[in-house]
Short mmCIF file of C-alpha atoms in Angstrom, two decimals:
data_model
loop_
_atom_site.label_atom_id
_atom_site.label_comp_id
_atom_site.label_asym_id
_atom_site.label_seq_id
_atom_site.Cartn_x
_atom_site.Cartn_y
_atom_site.Cartn_z
CA MET A 1288 -9.83 61.73 -75.13
CA ARG A 1289 -8.00 63.24 -72.41
CA ALA A 1290 -4.46 62.59 -73.29
CA ALA A 1291 -5.27 64.44 -77.03
CA LEU A 1292 -6.62 67.50 -75.31
CA HIS A 1293 -3.62 67.83 -73.50
CA TYR A 1294 -1.39 67.30 -75.72
CA VAL A 1295 -3.11 70.00 -77.65
CA VAL A 1296 -3.55 72.62 -75.26
CA ALA A 1297 0.86 71.54 -75.09
CA LEU A 1298 1.88 72.23 -78.70
CA GLY A 1299 0.13 76.02 -77.97
CA LEU A 1300 1.61 76.34 -75.67
CA LEU A 1301 5.43 75.53 -75.82
CA THR A 1302 5.05 77.33 -79.14
CA VAL A 1303 4.13 80.82 -76.93
CA TYR A 1304 6.53 79.82 -74.22
CA GLY A 1305 9.65 79.59 -76.40
CA GLY A 1306 9.55 83.12 -77.43
CA GLN A 1307 8.44 83.91 -74.01
CA VAL A 1308 11.11 82.79 -72.03
CA CYS A 1309 13.84 82.60 -75.00
CA PRO A 1310 15.92 85.61 -77.25
CA LEU A 1311 16.57 83.65 -79.47
CA ILE A 1312 13.26 81.28 -80.82
CA ASP A 1313 11.63 84.79 -80.49
CA THR A 1314 13.57 86.10 -83.19
CA LEU A 1315 11.43 83.20 -85.00
CA THR A 1316 8.53 84.04 -86.82
CA LEU A 1317 4.92 82.24 -84.89
CA VAL A 1318 4.90 80.05 -87.85
CA HIS A 1319 8.22 79.12 -88.36
CA TRP A 1320 8.53 77.64 -84.36
CA GLY A 1321 5.44 76.16 -84.64
CA THR A 1322 6.21 74.35 -87.18
CA ILE A 1323 9.74 73.07 -86.01
CA VAL A 1324 6.97 71.75 -82.83
CA SER A 1325 4.35 70.84 -84.37
CA GLY A 1326 6.39 68.73 -85.88
CA THR A 1327 7.86 67.85 -82.33
CA PHE A 1328 4.75 67.06 -81.36
CA VAL A 1329 3.94 64.81 -83.81
CA LEU A 1330 7.10 62.07 -84.12
CA LEU A 1331 5.99 62.49 -80.18
CA VAL A 1332 2.31 61.18 -80.32
CA MET A 1333 4.09 58.45 -82.63
CA SER A 1334 6.12 57.17 -80.19
CA ARG A 1335 3.78 57.31 -77.17
CA ALA A 1336 1.01 55.28 -79.95
CA VAL A 1337 3.81 52.03 -80.22
CA LEU A 1338 5.32 52.94 -76.77
CA VAL A 1339 1.32 52.38 -74.28
CA PRO A 1340 0.91 49.51 -74.60
CA ARG A 1341 4.02 47.78 -74.95
CA LEU A 1342 4.98 50.18 -71.25
CA VAL A 1343 1.59 50.46 -70.05
CA GLU A 1344 -0.87 48.24 -70.62
CA CYS A 1345 0.50 45.15 -70.72
CA ALA A 1346 1.61 46.29 -66.90
CA PRO A 1347 -0.04 45.26 -63.54
CA LEU A 1348 -3.38 46.84 -62.64
CA LEU A 1349 -1.49 48.94 -59.72
CA GLU A 1350 1.40 49.72 -61.34
CA GLN A 1351 -0.41 51.50 -64.90
CA SER A 1352 -0.58 54.36 -63.20
CA VAL A 1353 2.60 54.99 -62.21
CA ARG A 1354 4.01 54.05 -65.74
CA THR A 1355 1.59 56.64 -67.34
CA PHE A 1356 3.49 58.94 -65.00
CA TYR A 1357 7.49 57.46 -66.19
CA LEU A 1358 6.82 57.50 -70.12
CA GLU A 1359 4.64 60.59 -70.37
CA LEU A 1360 8.22 62.41 -68.37
CA GLY A 1361 10.11 61.31 -69.82
CA LEU A 1362 8.74 61.21 -73.63
CA PHE A 1363 8.48 65.07 -72.34
CA THR A 1364 11.37 65.29 -71.78
CA ALA A 1365 13.53 62.55 -74.22
CA PHE A 1366 11.79 64.88 -77.26
CA GLY A 1367 12.99 68.12 -76.16
CA VAL A 1368 16.42 67.46 -75.48
CA GLY A 1369 15.98 65.86 -79.13
CA LEU A 1370 14.46 69.97 -80.08
CA SER A 1371 17.23 71.30 -78.41
CA VAL A 1372 19.21 69.65 -80.67
CA PHE A 1373 17.55 70.46 -84.10
CA ASP A 1374 17.77 74.02 -82.34
CA HIS A 1375 21.62 74.25 -81.91
CA ALA A 1376 22.76 71.75 -85.53
CA VAL A 1377 20.23 73.58 -87.47
CA LEU A 1378 18.44 76.90 -86.73
CA GLY A 1379 22.71 77.27 -84.60
CA PHE A 1380 20.81 78.09 -81.09
CA PRO A 1381 23.09 78.12 -78.01
CA THR A 1382 22.83 74.88 -76.20
CA LEU A 1383 23.40 76.40 -72.66
CA GLU A 1384 20.97 79.73 -73.81
CA SER A 1385 17.97 77.74 -75.57
CA GLY A 1386 18.78 74.33 -75.71
CA VAL A 1387 18.49 74.06 -72.27
CA LYS A 1388 15.25 76.12 -71.29
CA VAL A 1389 13.34 74.38 -74.16
CA ILE A 1390 14.03 71.16 -72.25
CA LEU A 1391 12.80 72.27 -69.04
CA GLY A 1392 10.12 73.80 -71.10
CA PHE A 1393 8.73 70.21 -72.59
CA MET A 1394 9.58 69.17 -68.99
CA THR A 1395 7.63 70.65 -67.31
CA PHE A 1396 4.51 69.75 -69.42
CA GLY A 1397 5.59 66.16 -69.08
CA PHE A 1398 5.18 66.11 -65.63
CA PHE A 1399 2.10 68.14 -65.55
CA ILE A 1400 0.80 66.50 -67.75
CA GLY A 1401 1.50 62.50 -66.98
CA LEU A 1402 0.98 63.65 -62.98
CA ASP A 1403 -2.46 64.25 -64.84
CA LEU A 1404 -2.57 61.25 -67.16
CA ALA A 1405 -2.28 58.45 -63.89
CA LEU A 1406 -4.67 60.36 -61.43
CA ALA A 1407 -6.77 59.91 -64.52
CA GLN A 1408 -6.57 56.49 -64.92
CA VAL A 1409 -6.95 55.87 -61.19
CA ARG A 1410 -10.17 56.53 -61.22
CA ASN A 1411 -10.98 54.52 -64.36
CA TYR A 1412 -9.53 52.09 -63.02
CA GLY A 1413 -11.71 52.23 -59.60
CA GLU A 1414 -15.05 53.31 -61.36
CA ALA A 1415 -14.25 49.98 -63.04
CA VAL A 1416 -13.88 48.09 -60.22
CA LEU A 1417 -17.61 49.42 -58.65
CA ARG A 1418 -18.76 48.70 -61.40
CA HIS A 1419 -17.58 45.12 -62.14
CA ASP A 1420 -17.05 44.24 -57.86
CA VAL A 1421 -13.97 42.76 -59.16
CA PRO A 1422 -11.93 41.75 -56.32
CA PRO A 1423 -9.14 44.16 -55.30
CA PRO A 1424 -4.99 43.20 -55.57
CA GLU A 1425 -3.02 42.61 -53.07
CA ILE A 1426 -1.43 46.39 -52.26
CA GLY A 1427 2.51 44.84 -51.62
CA HIS A 1428 4.79 47.90 -51.55
CA TYR A 1429 3.44 51.17 -51.72
CA THR A 1430 5.29 55.24 -51.48
CA SER A 1431 3.87 56.68 -48.20
CA LEU A 1432 1.52 60.26 -49.41
CA THR A 1433 3.93 62.39 -47.39
CA ARG A 1434 6.96 60.46 -49.90
CA LYS A 1435 4.60 61.83 -52.10
CA PHE A 1436 3.98 64.86 -51.86
CA SER A 1437 6.93 66.58 -50.71
CA LEU A 1438 8.16 65.28 -54.62
CA PHE A 1439 5.02 67.04 -55.99
CA ALA A 1440 5.84 69.90 -54.00
CA LEU A 1441 9.57 70.41 -55.13
CA ALA A 1442 9.34 68.91 -58.36
CA THR A 1443 6.43 72.06 -58.98
CA VAL A 1444 8.47 74.44 -57.27
CA ALA A 1445 12.17 73.64 -59.10
CA LEU A 1446 9.78 73.74 -62.66
CA SER A 1447 7.25 76.69 -61.72
CA GLY A 1448 10.24 78.13 -60.06
CA GLY A 1449 12.97 77.72 -63.10
CA VAL A 1450 10.47 78.41 -65.56
CA LEU A 1451 9.61 81.89 -64.03
CA ILE A 1452 13.72 82.36 -64.40
CA LEU A 1453 13.79 82.09 -67.81
CA ALA A 1454 11.21 84.39 -68.58
CA VAL A 1455 12.75 87.11 -66.33
CA ALA A 1456 15.39 86.35 -67.99
CA LYS A 1457 14.92 86.23 -71.37
CA ASP A 1458 13.01 89.82 -70.43
CA VAL A 1459 16.03 91.17 -68.70
CA TYR A 1460 17.79 90.20 -71.83
CA TRP A 1461 15.54 92.28 -74.41
CA MET A 1462 15.35 95.41 -72.11
CA LYS A 1463 19.41 95.51 -72.25
CA HIS A 1464 19.54 95.43 -75.90
CA ASN A 1465 16.69 97.47 -76.68
CA ALA A 1466 16.75 99.83 -73.67
CA ASP A 1467 16.54 103.06 -75.96
CA LYS A 1468 13.44 102.35 -78.06
CA LEU A 1469 11.68 100.92 -74.75
CA HIS A 1470 9.03 103.36 -72.46
CA GLU A 1471 9.14 102.99 -68.98
CA SER A 1472 5.55 102.28 -68.64
CA LEU A 1473 5.73 100.06 -71.43
CA THR A 1474 8.62 98.08 -70.64
CA HIS A 1475 7.07 97.33 -67.41
CA LEU A 1476 3.99 96.23 -68.17
CA ALA A 1477 5.01 93.70 -71.39
CA ILE A 1478 6.83 92.18 -68.44
CA LEU A 1479 4.59 91.84 -66.00
CA ALA A 1480 2.02 90.38 -68.96
CA GLU A 1481 4.38 88.00 -69.89
CA VAL A 1482 5.17 86.71 -65.76
CA GLY A 1483 1.26 86.68 -65.69
CA PHE A 1484 1.08 84.33 -68.39
CA VAL A 1485 3.40 82.13 -67.09
CA LEU A 1486 2.03 82.84 -63.76
CA ILE A 1487 -1.73 81.49 -64.48
CA LEU A 1488 -0.12 78.65 -66.60
CA LEU A 1489 1.58 77.02 -63.90
CA CYS A 1490 -1.61 77.38 -61.69
CA GLY A 1491 -4.03 76.06 -64.13
CA TYR A 1492 -1.96 72.93 -63.72
CA THR A 1493 -0.98 72.86 -60.55
CA LEU A 1494 -5.09 73.18 -59.86
CA LEU A 1495 -5.73 70.38 -62.30
CA ILE A 1496 -3.47 68.52 -60.30
CA ILE A 1497 -5.14 69.38 -56.91
CA TYR A 1498 -8.60 68.56 -59.09
CA SER A 1499 -8.02 65.21 -60.17
CA TYR A 1500 -6.03 64.36 -57.14
CA THR A 1501 -9.04 64.90 -54.90
CA ARG A 1502 -11.42 63.49 -57.38
CA ASN A 1503 -9.54 61.10 -56.24
CA ILE A 1504 -9.56 61.04 -52.63
CA ARG A 1505 -13.51 61.39 -52.65
CA LEU A 1506 -13.66 58.68 -55.22
CA PHE A 1507 -11.77 56.41 -52.23
CA PHE A 1508 -13.39 57.88 -49.33
CA GLY A 1509 -16.87 57.84 -50.80
CA ARG A 1510 -17.00 53.47 -51.63
CA GLU A 1511 -14.66 53.30 -48.09
CA THR A 1512 -17.46 55.02 -46.23
CA GLU A 1513 -20.27 53.29 -47.83
CA VAL A 1514 -18.40 49.51 -47.51
CA LEU A 1515 -17.81 50.45 -43.76
CA ARG A 1516 -22.13 51.29 -43.72
CA LYS A 1517 -23.01 48.21 -45.28
CA VAL A 1518 -21.04 46.69 -42.88
CA ARG A 1519 -22.45 47.88 -39.64
CA ASP A 1520 -25.30 46.72 -41.67
CA GLY A 1521 -24.35 42.72 -41.78
CA ASP A 1522 -23.32 43.32 -45.71
CA LEU A 1523 -20.23 41.98 -45.96
CA SER A 1524 -20.45 41.32 -49.62
CA SER A 1525 -18.95 44.37 -51.08
CA ARG A 1526 -14.88 45.58 -50.78
CA VAL A 1527 -13.15 48.33 -51.55
CA PRO A 1528 -11.17 49.12 -54.37
CA ILE A 1529 -7.29 49.21 -53.63
CA LEU A 1530 -6.94 52.18 -55.89
CA THR A 1531 -3.11 53.48 -55.42
CA ARG A 1532 0.43 52.17 -53.31
CA ASP A 1533 0.39 55.13 -50.65
CA GLU A 1534 -1.60 54.76 -47.09
CA PHE A 1535 -5.24 54.99 -49.28
CA GLY A 1536 -4.22 51.74 -50.50
CA GLU A 1537 -2.84 50.30 -47.30
CA ILE A 1538 -6.36 51.87 -45.54
CA ALA A 1539 -8.26 49.60 -48.56
CA ASP A 1540 -6.47 46.72 -48.01
CA HIS A 1541 -6.70 46.69 -44.36
CA THR A 1542 -10.91 46.85 -44.58
CA ASN A 1543 -11.36 44.46 -46.45
CA SER A 1544 -8.56 41.82 -44.84
CA MET A 1545 -11.79 42.84 -41.70
CA ILE A 1546 -14.43 42.09 -44.33
CA LYS A 1547 -12.42 39.23 -44.40
CA GLY A 1548 -12.03 38.06 -40.66
CA LEU A 1549 -15.72 38.69 -40.32
CA GLU A 1550 -16.69 36.84 -42.83
CA GLU A 1551 -14.43 33.25 -41.79
CA ARG A 1552 -16.37 35.00 -38.15
CA ASN A 1553 -19.75 34.41 -39.49
CA ARG A 1554 -19.15 31.57 -40.21
CA ILE A 1555 -17.30 30.03 -37.88
CA LYS A 1556 -20.13 30.97 -35.85
CA HIS A 1557 -22.49 29.09 -38.91
CA VAL A 1558 -20.89 25.55 -38.65
CA PHE A 1559 -21.16 25.58 -34.86
CA GLY A 1560 -24.56 27.51 -34.40
CA LYS A 1561 -24.55 23.24 -37.21
CA ALA A 1562 -22.87 21.44 -34.41
CA VAL A 1563 -23.88 22.76 -31.76
CA SER A 1564 -27.63 24.45 -30.45
CA PRO A 1565 -28.36 28.18 -31.79
CA THR A 1566 -28.28 28.59 -28.14
CA ILE A 1567 -25.57 27.59 -25.98
CA ALA A 1568 -23.48 28.76 -29.20
CA ALA A 1569 -24.57 32.14 -28.54
CA ARG A 1570 -23.84 31.15 -24.63
CA LEU A 1571 -20.53 30.66 -25.29
CA MET A 1572 -19.87 33.35 -27.83
CA ARG A 1573 -20.81 35.28 -24.75
CA GLN A 1574 -18.15 33.77 -23.06
CA ALA A 1575 -15.53 33.80 -25.07
CA GLU A 1576 -15.61 37.68 -24.61
CA ASN A 1577 -14.39 36.95 -21.34
CA GLY A 1578 -11.43 33.99 -22.34
CA LEU A 1579 -13.31 30.73 -22.18
CA SER A 1580 -12.69 28.68 -18.38
CA LEU A 1581 -13.48 24.94 -17.98
CA GLY A 1582 -16.54 24.96 -15.38
CA GLY A 1583 -19.66 24.85 -14.76
CA SER A 1584 -22.83 26.01 -13.05
CA MET A 1585 -25.25 24.76 -10.89
CA GLN A 1586 -28.86 25.00 -12.89
CA SER A 1587 -32.70 24.02 -12.51
CA LEU A 1588 -33.79 22.75 -15.84
CA VAL A 1589 -36.28 19.61 -17.93
CA ILE A 1590 -33.80 16.53 -19.41
CA LEU A 1591 -35.62 15.14 -21.75
CA PHE A 1592 -34.24 12.43 -23.25
CA SER A 1593 -34.88 10.53 -27.11
CA ASP A 1594 -33.95 6.63 -28.38
CA ILE A 1595 -35.20 4.53 -30.98
CA ARG A 1596 -35.82 1.12 -30.01
CA ASP A 1597 -34.63 -2.15 -31.21
CA PHE A 1598 -32.22 -0.10 -33.25
CA THR A 1599 -28.96 -2.14 -32.51
CA ALA A 1600 -31.15 -5.03 -34.52
CA ARG A 1601 -31.54 -1.98 -37.54
CA THR A 1602 -28.03 -1.65 -37.95
CA GLU A 1603 -27.40 -5.06 -38.70
CA SER A 1604 -30.01 -5.58 -40.59
CA SER A 1605 -29.93 -2.93 -42.86
CA ALA A 1606 -27.35 -1.22 -45.42
CA PRO A 1607 -25.44 2.04 -43.07
CA GLU A 1608 -26.03 4.52 -45.73
CA THR A 1609 -30.13 4.03 -45.23
CA VAL A 1610 -29.81 3.33 -41.75
CA ILE A 1611 -27.47 7.00 -41.70
CA ALA A 1612 -30.23 8.32 -43.91
CA ASP A 1613 -33.51 7.13 -41.45
CA LEU A 1614 -31.54 8.94 -38.58
CA ASN A 1615 -30.66 11.87 -40.11
CA ALA A 1616 -34.64 12.10 -41.32
CA TRP A 1617 -35.75 11.61 -37.55
CA PHE A 1618 -33.34 14.19 -36.56
CA THR A 1619 -34.68 16.41 -38.40
CA GLU A 1620 -37.60 16.59 -37.51
CA ALA A 1621 -37.65 16.06 -33.63
CA VAL A 1622 -34.28 18.46 -33.90
CA GLU A 1623 -37.61 21.16 -35.28
CA ALA A 1624 -40.19 20.76 -32.51
CA VAL A 1625 -38.27 21.13 -30.07
CA CYS A 1626 -36.95 24.47 -31.53
CA ASP A 1627 -40.86 25.11 -32.04
CA HIS A 1628 -40.87 24.40 -28.29
CA GLY A 1629 -38.12 26.04 -26.80
CA GLY A 1630 -35.57 23.09 -26.47
CA VAL A 1631 -31.96 22.85 -26.77
CA VAL A 1632 -30.59 19.95 -27.99
CA ASP A 1633 -27.30 19.36 -26.14
CA LYS A 1634 -26.01 16.19 -27.87
CA PHE A 1635 -27.13 13.54 -30.29
CA ILE A 1636 -26.12 10.21 -28.57
CA GLY A 1637 -25.87 7.02 -31.09
CA ASP A 1638 -29.76 7.39 -32.28
CA GLY A 1639 -30.37 8.95 -28.76
CA ILE A 1640 -31.44 12.62 -28.63
CA LEU A 1641 -30.90 14.81 -25.38
CA VAL A 1642 -32.61 18.17 -24.90
CA VAL A 1643 -32.88 20.91 -21.45
CA PHE A 1644 -35.45 23.19 -20.67
CA GLY A 1645 -35.31 25.98 -19.25
CA PHE A 1646 -32.35 28.31 -19.53
CA ASP A 1647 -34.31 31.25 -19.65
CA GLY A 1648 -35.49 30.23 -15.87
CA ASP A 1649 -38.65 29.70 -17.83
CA MET A 1650 -40.57 29.03 -15.43
CA SER A 1651 -43.45 27.27 -17.04
CA ALA A 1652 -40.59 24.64 -19.41
CA CYS A 1653 -41.99 21.25 -18.46
CA GLU A 1654 -45.16 21.60 -19.87
CA LYS A 1655 -43.59 22.94 -22.91
CA ALA A 1656 -40.51 18.61 -22.50
CA VAL A 1657 -43.51 17.46 -22.53
CA ALA A 1658 -45.90 19.41 -25.78
CA CYS A 1659 -42.77 18.80 -27.50
CA ALA A 1660 -42.54 14.72 -26.76
CA ARG A 1661 -46.34 14.98 -28.05
CA GLU A 1662 -45.21 16.53 -31.23
CA MET A 1663 -41.41 14.24 -31.84
CA LEU A 1664 -44.42 11.44 -32.08
CA VAL A 1665 -47.28 13.01 -33.78
CA ARG A 1666 -43.91 13.89 -36.75
CA LEU A 1667 -42.76 10.30 -35.84
CA GLU A 1668 -46.07 8.83 -36.63
CA ARG A 1669 -46.33 10.94 -40.50
CA LEU A 1670 -42.20 10.60 -40.91
CA ASN A 1671 -42.26 6.35 -40.45
CA PRO A 1672 -44.32 6.29 -43.85
CA THR A 1673 -40.97 7.51 -46.46
CA LEU A 1674 -38.61 5.77 -43.83
CA SER A 1675 -36.93 1.76 -44.98
CA ALA A 1676 -38.71 0.63 -42.25
CA PRO A 1677 -41.03 2.30 -39.48
CA ILE A 1678 -38.73 3.54 -35.67
CA ASP A 1679 -39.88 3.67 -32.24
CA ILE A 1680 -39.17 5.87 -29.97
CA GLY A 1681 -39.07 6.48 -26.15
CA ILE A 1682 -38.55 9.51 -24.09
CA GLY A 1683 -37.73 9.97 -20.27
CA ILE A 1684 -38.10 13.68 -18.60
CA HIS A 1685 -37.20 14.78 -15.59
CA LYS A 1686 -36.09 17.97 -13.68
CA GLY A 1687 -33.89 19.14 -11.00
CA GLU A 1688 -30.28 20.75 -10.88
CA VAL A 1689 -27.79 19.69 -12.52
CA LEU A 1690 -24.17 21.40 -13.72
CA ALA A 1691 -24.18 23.11 -16.38
CA GLY A 1692 -20.87 24.69 -17.99
CA ILE A 1693 -18.22 24.07 -20.79
CA LEU A 1694 -16.05 20.82 -20.15
CA GLY A 1695 -13.37 18.71 -21.90
CA SER A 1696 -9.49 20.42 -21.92
CA PRO A 1697 -8.48 24.20 -22.83
CA GLU A 1698 -7.77 22.29 -26.46
CA ARG A 1699 -11.01 20.53 -27.12
CA LEU A 1700 -14.43 22.23 -25.17
CA GLU A 1701 -17.72 21.34 -24.76
CA PHE A 1702 -20.73 22.48 -23.31
CA THR A 1703 -22.83 19.69 -22.44
CA VAL A 1704 -25.15 18.97 -18.90
CA ILE A 1705 -24.46 16.45 -16.48
CA GLY A 1706 -24.88 15.33 -13.22
CA ASP A 1707 -27.86 13.01 -11.75
CA VAL A 1708 -30.97 14.62 -12.75
CA VAL A 1709 -29.44 14.00 -16.89
CA ASN A 1710 -28.94 9.75 -15.59
CA THR A 1711 -32.36 9.86 -14.10
CA ALA A 1712 -33.99 10.76 -17.19
CA SER A 1713 -31.82 8.71 -19.81
CA ARG A 1714 -32.97 5.60 -17.38
CA ILE A 1715 -36.98 6.73 -17.73
CA GLU A 1716 -36.50 6.35 -21.11
CA GLY A 1717 -35.09 2.86 -20.71
CA MET A 1718 -38.42 2.29 -18.73
CA THR A 1719 -40.20 3.09 -21.83
CA ARG A 1720 -40.65 -0.71 -23.42
CA ARG A 1721 -40.98 -2.47 -20.17
CA LEU A 1722 -43.78 -0.50 -18.84
CA ASP A 1723 -45.52 0.12 -22.69
CA ALA A 1724 -45.28 3.87 -22.78
CA SER A 1725 -44.30 6.43 -25.36
CA VAL A 1726 -43.70 9.08 -22.68
CA LEU A 1727 -42.82 8.85 -18.93
CA ILE A 1728 -42.14 11.64 -17.12
CA SER A 1729 -40.46 11.52 -13.54
CA GLU A 1730 -43.03 13.16 -10.50
CA ALA A 1731 -41.06 16.39 -10.37
CA VAL A 1732 -42.39 17.05 -13.17
CA LYS A 1733 -45.99 15.77 -12.78
CA HIS A 1734 -45.91 18.54 -9.68
CA ASP A 1735 -44.44 21.37 -11.51
CA LEU A 1736 -47.63 19.97 -14.88
CA GLU A 1737 -50.12 20.34 -12.62
CA LYS A 1738 -49.68 23.85 -11.54
CA THR A 1739 -49.91 24.76 -15.54
CA THR A 1740 -51.91 22.57 -16.88
CA SER A 1741 -54.80 20.17 -16.61
CA PHE A 1742 -53.21 16.83 -15.56
CA SER A 1743 -55.18 14.55 -17.50
CA GLY A 1744 -54.53 11.40 -19.78
CA TRP A 1745 -51.27 10.03 -17.75
CA GLN A 1746 -51.17 6.90 -15.94
CA ASP A 1747 -49.87 6.42 -12.92
CA PHE A 1748 -47.48 3.56 -13.35
CA GLY A 1749 -46.45 4.09 -9.48
CA GLU A 1750 -42.77 3.43 -8.25
CA SER A 1751 -39.89 1.11 -10.68
CA GLU A 1752 -36.41 0.05 -9.57
CA LEU A 1753 -34.07 1.80 -12.68
CA LYS A 1754 -31.17 1.20 -12.79
CA GLY A 1755 -28.10 2.45 -10.55
CA LYS A 1756 -31.04 4.02 -8.47
CA THR A 1757 -30.84 3.45 -4.69
CA HIS A 1758 -34.27 4.35 -4.38
CA PRO A 1759 -37.74 3.51 -6.70
CA VAL A 1760 -39.09 6.87 -9.18
CA ARG A 1761 -42.54 7.17 -8.84
CA LEU A 1762 -43.49 7.53 -13.10
CA TRP A 1763 -46.22 8.74 -14.81
CA GLY A 1764 -46.72 8.19 -18.48
CA LEU A 1765 -48.25 8.26 -22.05
CA PRO A 1766 -49.71 4.47 -23.27
CA ILE A 1767 -48.11 4.26 -25.72
CA GLY A 1768 -51.33 4.79 -29.41
#
C-alpha cells in the first residue's frame, strides 16, 4: 500500500515536473505528457512486480531494506533513461536539453521513494521481530551512521540543487524568448510559484524521510531501554532486534551478547550452587570480585559429620543403580534438614556428609546442629520404608577452631574446612556404633547447649579414646531408639 501510494503521487508530480523544468515538454498538453509518463509507470510497476521477489524477498532479512532502496532507485533511473530516449526518438527532443532533466527527475523520486520504503521495511521487520520474538541474526559487516548521513545529505543536496537549477534555467529560457509579452511583476510571481512548488516538493520528501527514520530510532531505543530495564530487574528472556547494519545494530548486538553472557553466568552460578552449598557459592562469588586466592582463616565453627553404617557391605551385595538411588534419596532428605537449620553442606565424602554451622557467627550454632541431627534421624525413619533396604546412620558433632578457606591449585579450587576439629567430629561419629548411640556430641558442644537450651535426655558416656587423639574425649549421646 505504501509503495502504491508513492507511485501514484510520483506519477502526478512527475507529470507536473516535466512542464516545470523543461520548456520543450511545456509545449505538450498536460494530457499528452501525462499519457507518456503513465505508460512509463505501467512498465515500471510491472518490472517492479517481477524483480521484488527475485532480488529483495529472497535476500537475508537485514539486506532486504538495502536491496529495496537500490531496486527503486535503479528502476526509476532506468525508466527515466528510457523515457528520455523515447522523447528523443519519437518527439525529437534534444537529449541534453530535455533527457537529462527527465532522468534527474526520475532519479530524485527513485531516491526518496526507495529510501522511505527501505525505512518502512526496517520498521516492519522490527515490529515483526518484537511481535513474534524472533532471535536476532548476527550483524556482520555494517555501514557507519556517519557514512549514511553523509551520503544522504550529499545526495539530497545534489538532487535538490539539480532540480532547482533546472527549474530556474527553464524560467530564464522562457523569459528570454517571451520578454516582449511578459508583465514583470506577474513573471516574477510565476517564477516564485514554480520555485516554491519545487522546494515544497523536495522539503516534503526530505521531511518524510526524517520522520520515517525517527520512527525507526524510537522503535530501536524503546526496545533497547525496555530490555535493559528487564535486565536490571533480573529478566534475561528478551533480546533487542537488530534492525540495521550500523551503530544501532551494533549496540543491539552488544546488548544481546551482554544478556547472553549474563545468562551463562547465571547458569554457571546455578550449577555452582548445586555443586557446592549456596552459602559457600555466594562466599566464593564475593571473593572472586577481588580475585580468588589460595588460603583461608581460622574460625570457630560447629562441625557435624554423618555416615551410613555398613555401607561397604551394602555396596557389595546390591546393584550399583540401587545403591546410588538409595544414597541420593537419603542425601536429599539430609540436605533439606541441613538447610532448614541454617547449616552448610561442605562436601559429600562417599556415603558421609560433612556439615558446618556458624559461618555467619551465629551463637546458637550448636543448638541448630543438634536440632538438625534430630531432624535427620526423623527423616531417615520416614524414608527407610521406601528404600531397597533400611539404612542406619551415626552423627558426630564437635566445635572448635578450624581453617576455612580455598584449597587446591590455581587450576582446581575447593572451599572447605580442615583441622583437628573436623577430624575429631569424624572420630566421634565413628564411636556411635561402639557406644550404641545415634548422635554423639563433644563436651564443647554440650557446654554451649547448656547455655541456650535445657540439656535433658543426653546420656553421659564418659571419656573415650579416639583414634589418633592423644587425650580421651568426653562424649554425650542420644541412645538409639
